[in-house]
């Protein structure tokens, strides 16, 4: 494609391109690999040095590989590609990338962020803690396998109980991995269930409030689950749950309700709330029945 059509880059390099590296690439006689371009914005994800080198050679076109995704995903792809090949990212570059990713993807586990940026999980944890005051933290983590796992001890135990009920012969390691809990917690839950007890110790009150979660991220995770996406009933449920996404803007919408419709809308809203409460209660009952 024409170099003139490209509009900049998603480079994670704090100091921009290295002029000496560009000169070396421009002087080489070898054909350079295609650069990666974000199709929606026409910005370069990976290959800014190659782009500068091509321009220095006097080329007007360059071979590209297109990437389709969000701008946040494009940045993560840029980081991943730059730690794999070419001129290495500095530690400062990688730590700055960590800070940006924990802000844009607060539910990603430390290991997921570490894998994408080339730093250690403890480093991610320290940076996450440092940025918490600016971004907040979700009580849900999405691991490298794309599965959302609760950070709440109570929810983790309930999830472990569900896994054990569905797969009674699963190893403790498999239960712990699936539920996002430690092996010792999985073992304790299994022992409790075998004794006919519930999975929660006394210190967990059944009246504890639900942990704060990023509903948009949870919904995105469900939408990416093949068992939901590729069944008719799953898609219908996702459409129902998608209605929840509008409520951040409910004030503006409610301001437009005509005065003569307010009472009717209120009745319907309460009926919808009752229906969703019934759905939640029924799912809770089914979850407890599997324990």
Short mmCIF file of C-alpha atoms in Angstrom, two decimals:
data_model
loop_
_atom_site.label_atom_id
_atom_site.label_comp_id
_atom_site.label_asym_id
_atom_site.label_seq_id
_atom_site.Cartn_x
_atom_site.Cartn_y
_atom_site.Cartn_z
CA UNK A 1 0.00 0.00 0.00
CA UNK A 2 1.04 3.63 -0.40
CA UNK A 3 3.20 4.90 2.45
CA UNK A 4 1.36 8.23 2.25
CA UNK A 5 -1.87 6.52 3.38
CA UNK A 6 -0.44 5.58 6.77
CA UNK A 7 -1.23 7.97 9.62
CA UNK A 8 1.30 7.24 12.37
CA UNK A 9 1.73 4.40 14.80
CA UNK A 10 0.89 2.68 18.08
CA UNK A 11 4.54 2.43 19.05
CA UNK A 12 5.14 1.57 22.72
CA UNK A 13 8.58 3.22 22.48
CA UNK A 14 8.70 6.27 24.73
CA UNK A 15 11.57 7.84 22.75
CA UNK A 16 10.18 7.05 19.30
CA UNK A 17 12.19 5.39 16.54
CA UNK A 18 15.94 4.83 16.70
CA UNK A 19 17.59 6.72 13.82
CA UNK A 20 20.61 4.41 13.71
CA UNK A 21 18.40 1.33 13.49
CA UNK A 22 16.43 2.95 10.66
CA UNK A 23 19.72 3.65 8.80
CA UNK A 24 20.86 0.04 9.21
CA UNK A 25 17.56 -1.27 7.84
CA UNK A 26 17.63 1.20 4.95
CA UNK A 27 21.16 0.10 3.98
CA UNK A 28 20.41 -3.62 4.05
CA UNK A 29 19.84 -5.36 0.74
CA UNK A 30 17.40 -7.86 2.20
CA UNK A 31 13.66 -7.60 1.69
CA UNK A 32 12.04 -6.53 4.94
CA UNK A 33 8.98 -8.32 6.40
CA UNK A 34 5.54 -6.68 5.99
CA UNK A 35 4.55 -4.12 8.58
CA UNK A 36 1.36 -4.60 10.63
CA UNK A 37 -1.32 -1.93 10.16
CA UNK A 38 -4.53 -1.30 12.11
CA UNK A 39 -7.11 -1.32 9.34
CA UNK A 40 -9.73 0.97 11.02
CA UNK A 41 -7.22 3.80 11.66
CA UNK A 42 -4.46 2.99 9.15
CA UNK A 43 -1.92 3.39 11.94
CA UNK A 44 1.19 1.22 12.12
CA UNK A 45 1.10 -1.40 14.89
CA UNK A 46 4.47 -3.02 14.22
CA UNK A 47 7.14 -1.89 11.78
CA UNK A 48 7.75 1.85 12.24
CA UNK A 49 11.50 1.33 11.77
CA UNK A 50 10.82 -0.62 8.56
CA UNK A 51 8.44 2.11 7.39
CA UNK A 52 11.06 4.83 7.99
CA UNK A 53 13.68 2.70 6.25
CA UNK A 54 11.44 2.19 3.21
CA UNK A 55 10.84 5.92 2.99
CA UNK A 56 14.60 6.56 3.31
CA UNK A 57 15.16 4.20 0.37
CA UNK A 58 12.79 6.32 -1.67
CA UNK A 59 10.02 3.72 -1.75
CA UNK A 60 6.46 4.99 -2.10
CA UNK A 61 4.76 1.70 -1.25
CA UNK A 62 5.25 -0.95 1.41
CA UNK A 63 3.86 -4.43 2.01
CA UNK A 64 1.44 -4.61 4.93
CA UNK A 65 -0.47 -7.11 7.04
CA UNK A 66 -3.79 -5.74 8.30
CA UNK A 67 -5.05 -6.13 11.87
CA UNK A 68 -8.74 -5.74 12.74
CA UNK A 69 -9.58 -4.94 16.33
CA UNK A 70 -10.01 -2.11 18.81
CA UNK A 71 -7.35 0.53 19.37
CA UNK A 72 -6.62 -0.99 22.79
CA UNK A 73 -6.10 -4.39 21.14
CA UNK A 74 -3.89 -2.74 18.54
CA UNK A 75 -1.65 -1.31 21.24
CA UNK A 76 -1.35 -4.71 22.93
CA UNK A 77 -0.46 -6.29 19.58
CA UNK A 78 2.19 -3.59 19.12
CA UNK A 79 3.74 -4.44 22.48
CA UNK A 80 3.61 -8.20 21.87
CA UNK A 81 5.24 -7.89 18.44
CA UNK A 82 7.96 -5.50 19.61
CA UNK A 83 9.12 -7.76 22.44
CA UNK A 84 9.37 -10.72 20.06
CA UNK A 85 11.64 -9.33 17.34
CA UNK A 86 13.46 -6.30 16.03
CA UNK A 87 14.93 -3.64 18.29
CA UNK A 88 14.11 -4.65 21.90
CA UNK A 89 11.86 -2.46 24.03
CA UNK A 90 13.58 -0.83 26.99
CA UNK A 91 12.46 -1.66 30.52
CA UNK A 92 10.89 1.81 30.74
CA UNK A 93 8.98 1.12 27.52
CA UNK A 94 7.66 -2.18 28.86
CA UNK A 95 6.68 -0.80 32.25
CA UNK A 96 4.85 2.11 30.59
CA UNK A 97 3.02 -0.45 28.45
CA UNK A 98 2.04 -2.37 31.60
CA UNK A 99 0.55 0.77 33.11
CA UNK A 100 -1.49 1.45 29.98
CA UNK A 101 -2.75 -2.14 29.75
CA UNK A 102 -3.81 -2.42 33.41
CA UNK A 103 -5.80 0.77 32.86
CA UNK A 104 -7.47 -0.36 29.63
CA UNK A 105 -7.90 -4.00 30.74
CA UNK A 106 -8.29 -3.92 34.55
CA UNK A 107 -9.63 -7.50 34.64
CA UNK A 108 -6.53 -9.02 33.02
CA UNK A 109 -4.53 -11.16 35.42
CA UNK A 110 -0.95 -10.17 36.29
CA UNK A 111 0.32 -13.18 34.33
CA UNK A 112 -1.64 -12.16 31.22
CA UNK A 113 -0.24 -8.63 31.31
CA UNK A 114 3.26 -9.95 32.04
CA UNK A 115 3.10 -12.30 29.07
CA UNK A 116 2.07 -9.45 26.76
CA UNK A 117 4.74 -7.01 27.94
CA UNK A 118 7.75 -9.13 28.75
CA UNK A 119 7.98 -8.29 32.46
CA UNK A 120 7.43 -10.46 35.54
CA UNK A 121 3.99 -10.90 37.20
CA UNK A 122 5.28 -9.30 40.43
CA UNK A 123 6.31 -6.23 38.43
CA UNK A 124 2.80 -6.05 36.97
CA UNK A 125 1.37 -6.36 40.47
CA UNK A 126 3.52 -3.49 41.73
CA UNK A 127 2.54 -1.27 38.80
CA UNK A 128 -1.12 -2.20 39.21
CA UNK A 129 -0.96 -1.24 42.88
CA UNK A 130 0.74 2.04 42.00
CA UNK A 131 -1.98 2.91 39.48
CA UNK A 132 -4.95 1.70 41.56
CA UNK A 133 -5.66 5.16 42.90
CA UNK A 134 -6.06 6.44 39.36
CA UNK A 135 -7.94 3.57 37.77
CA UNK A 136 -9.50 1.41 40.47
CA UNK A 137 -9.43 -2.38 40.34
CA UNK A 138 -11.98 -4.95 39.35
CA UNK A 139 -12.65 -7.93 41.59
CA UNK A 140 -12.57 -10.16 38.52
CA UNK A 141 -9.46 -11.24 36.65
CA UNK A 142 -9.35 -12.59 33.10
CA UNK A 143 -6.53 -15.12 32.77
CA UNK A 144 -4.37 -16.05 29.80
CA UNK A 145 -7.03 -18.57 28.73
CA UNK A 146 -9.60 -15.77 28.43
CA UNK A 147 -11.71 -17.02 31.34
CA UNK A 148 -12.98 -14.59 33.98
CA UNK A 149 -12.25 -15.60 37.56
CA UNK A 150 -13.51 -13.90 40.72
CA UNK A 151 -11.08 -12.42 43.20
CA UNK A 152 -13.67 -12.81 45.99
CA UNK A 153 -12.87 -15.80 48.22
CA UNK A 154 -16.55 -16.65 48.57
CA UNK A 155 -17.21 -16.61 44.84
CA UNK A 156 -14.05 -18.63 44.19
CA UNK A 157 -15.22 -21.31 46.61
CA UNK A 158 -18.68 -21.40 45.05
CA UNK A 159 -17.11 -21.76 41.61
CA UNK A 160 -14.87 -24.58 42.90
CA UNK A 161 -17.92 -26.35 44.34
CA UNK A 162 -19.64 -26.10 40.97
CA UNK A 163 -16.59 -27.53 39.18
CA UNK A 164 -16.37 -30.43 41.67
CA UNK A 165 -20.09 -31.19 41.26
CA UNK A 166 -19.81 -31.22 37.48
CA UNK A 167 -16.49 -33.11 37.40
CA UNK A 168 -16.26 -35.23 40.60
CA UNK A 169 -13.18 -37.09 39.37
CA UNK A 170 -11.20 -33.97 38.45
CA UNK A 171 -7.84 -33.52 40.14
CA UNK A 172 -7.42 -30.76 42.72
CA UNK A 173 -5.06 -28.97 40.33
CA UNK A 174 -7.71 -28.99 37.59
CA UNK A 175 -10.39 -27.76 39.99
CA UNK A 176 -8.13 -24.98 41.25
CA UNK A 177 -7.24 -23.93 37.71
CA UNK A 178 -10.86 -23.91 36.52
CA UNK A 179 -12.15 -22.02 39.57
CA UNK A 180 -9.27 -19.59 39.91
CA UNK A 181 -8.46 -20.64 43.50
CA UNK A 182 -5.48 -22.21 45.23
CA UNK A 183 -5.07 -25.98 45.41
CA UNK A 184 -5.48 -25.83 49.20
CA UNK A 185 -8.80 -24.00 48.79
CA UNK A 186 -9.98 -26.55 46.23
CA UNK A 187 -9.02 -29.32 48.67
CA UNK A 188 -10.91 -27.68 51.54
CA UNK A 189 -14.02 -27.24 49.39
CA UNK A 190 -13.91 -30.89 48.31
CA UNK A 191 -13.59 -32.07 51.93
CA UNK A 192 -16.52 -29.88 53.00
CA UNK A 193 -18.72 -31.22 50.23
CA UNK A 194 -17.81 -34.82 51.14
CA UNK A 195 -18.85 -34.10 54.75
CA UNK A 196 -22.16 -32.75 53.51
CA UNK A 197 -21.24 -29.17 54.40
CA UNK A 198 -21.44 -26.06 52.26
CA UNK A 199 -18.28 -24.79 50.50
CA UNK A 200 -18.10 -21.58 52.59
CA UNK A 201 -16.51 -21.41 56.05
CA UNK A 202 -18.38 -19.58 58.78
CA UNK A 203 -16.39 -16.40 58.19
CA UNK A 204 -18.18 -15.94 54.88
CA UNK A 205 -21.61 -14.47 55.55
CA UNK A 206 -24.30 -15.41 53.03
CA UNK A 207 -25.42 -11.80 53.27
CA UNK A 208 -22.08 -10.43 52.08
CA UNK A 209 -22.63 -8.01 49.19
CA UNK A 210 -21.58 -9.09 45.74
CA UNK A 211 -18.11 -7.88 44.77
CA UNK A 212 -17.79 -4.91 42.45
CA UNK A 213 -17.33 -6.19 38.93
CA UNK A 214 -16.78 -4.71 35.48
CA UNK A 215 -20.05 -5.77 33.85
CA UNK A 216 -18.89 -4.66 30.40
CA UNK A 217 -15.84 -6.93 30.66
CA UNK A 218 -17.91 -9.85 31.96
CA UNK A 219 -20.37 -9.42 29.10
CA UNK A 220 -17.50 -9.26 26.59
CA UNK A 221 -16.16 -12.53 28.03
CA UNK A 222 -19.57 -14.20 27.65
CA UNK A 223 -19.84 -12.91 24.07
CA UNK A 224 -16.52 -14.59 23.31
CA UNK A 225 -17.63 -17.95 24.72
CA UNK A 226 -18.44 -20.32 21.81
CA UNK A 227 -21.14 -22.08 23.86
CA UNK A 228 -22.97 -18.75 24.06
CA UNK A 229 -22.14 -17.29 20.65
CA UNK A 230 -22.98 -20.30 18.52
CA UNK A 231 -26.33 -21.34 19.98
CA UNK A 232 -29.68 -19.65 19.39
CA UNK A 233 -30.59 -19.53 23.08
CA UNK A 234 -27.10 -18.28 23.97
CA UNK A 235 -27.36 -15.40 21.52
CA UNK A 236 -30.82 -14.55 22.85
CA UNK A 237 -29.50 -14.44 26.42
CA UNK A 238 -26.59 -12.24 25.34
CA UNK A 239 -29.09 -9.83 23.76
CA UNK A 240 -31.04 -9.68 27.01
CA UNK A 241 -27.91 -9.10 29.07
CA UNK A 242 -26.75 -6.46 26.59
CA UNK A 243 -29.57 -4.21 27.76
CA UNK A 244 -27.58 -3.70 30.98
CA UNK A 245 -24.99 -1.74 29.01
CA UNK A 246 -27.35 1.22 28.50
CA UNK A 247 -27.72 2.10 32.17
CA UNK A 248 -24.62 4.23 32.46
CA UNK A 249 -26.55 6.70 30.33
CA UNK A 250 -29.96 6.21 31.94
CA UNK A 251 -30.25 9.79 33.24
CA UNK A 252 -30.21 11.30 29.77
CA UNK A 253 -32.70 8.73 28.52
CA UNK A 254 -35.11 9.18 31.42
CA UNK A 255 -35.08 12.94 30.95
CA UNK A 256 -36.80 12.40 27.59
CA UNK A 257 -39.74 10.36 28.95
CA UNK A 258 -42.98 12.37 28.42
CA UNK A 259 -44.80 13.26 31.63
CA UNK A 260 -47.87 11.24 30.68
CA UNK A 261 -45.71 8.11 30.19
CA UNK A 262 -43.69 8.27 33.42
CA UNK A 263 -46.02 6.05 35.48
CA UNK A 264 -46.28 3.43 32.74
CA UNK A 265 -42.51 3.30 32.23
CA UNK A 266 -42.01 2.97 36.00
CA UNK A 267 -44.43 0.01 36.15
CA UNK A 268 -42.65 -1.73 33.26
CA UNK A 269 -39.20 -1.02 34.78
CA UNK A 270 -40.27 -2.58 38.07
CA UNK A 271 -41.69 -5.59 36.22
CA UNK A 272 -38.40 -6.03 34.36
CA UNK A 273 -36.48 -5.76 37.65
CA UNK A 274 -38.71 -8.43 39.19
CA UNK A 275 -38.16 -10.70 36.20
CA UNK A 276 -34.37 -10.37 36.39
CA UNK A 277 -34.45 -10.96 40.15
CA UNK A 278 -36.40 -14.16 39.51
CA UNK A 279 -33.82 -15.21 36.90
CA UNK A 280 -30.97 -14.56 39.36
CA UNK A 281 -32.75 -16.46 42.15
CA UNK A 282 -33.38 -19.44 39.88
CA UNK A 283 -29.73 -19.52 38.78
CA UNK A 284 -28.66 -19.35 42.44
CA UNK A 285 -30.92 -22.30 43.25
CA UNK A 286 -29.48 -24.32 40.38
CA UNK A 287 -25.96 -23.45 41.49
CA UNK A 288 -26.64 -24.57 45.05
CA UNK A 289 -28.27 -27.79 43.81
CA UNK A 290 -25.03 -28.72 42.02
CA UNK A 291 -22.93 -28.28 45.17
#
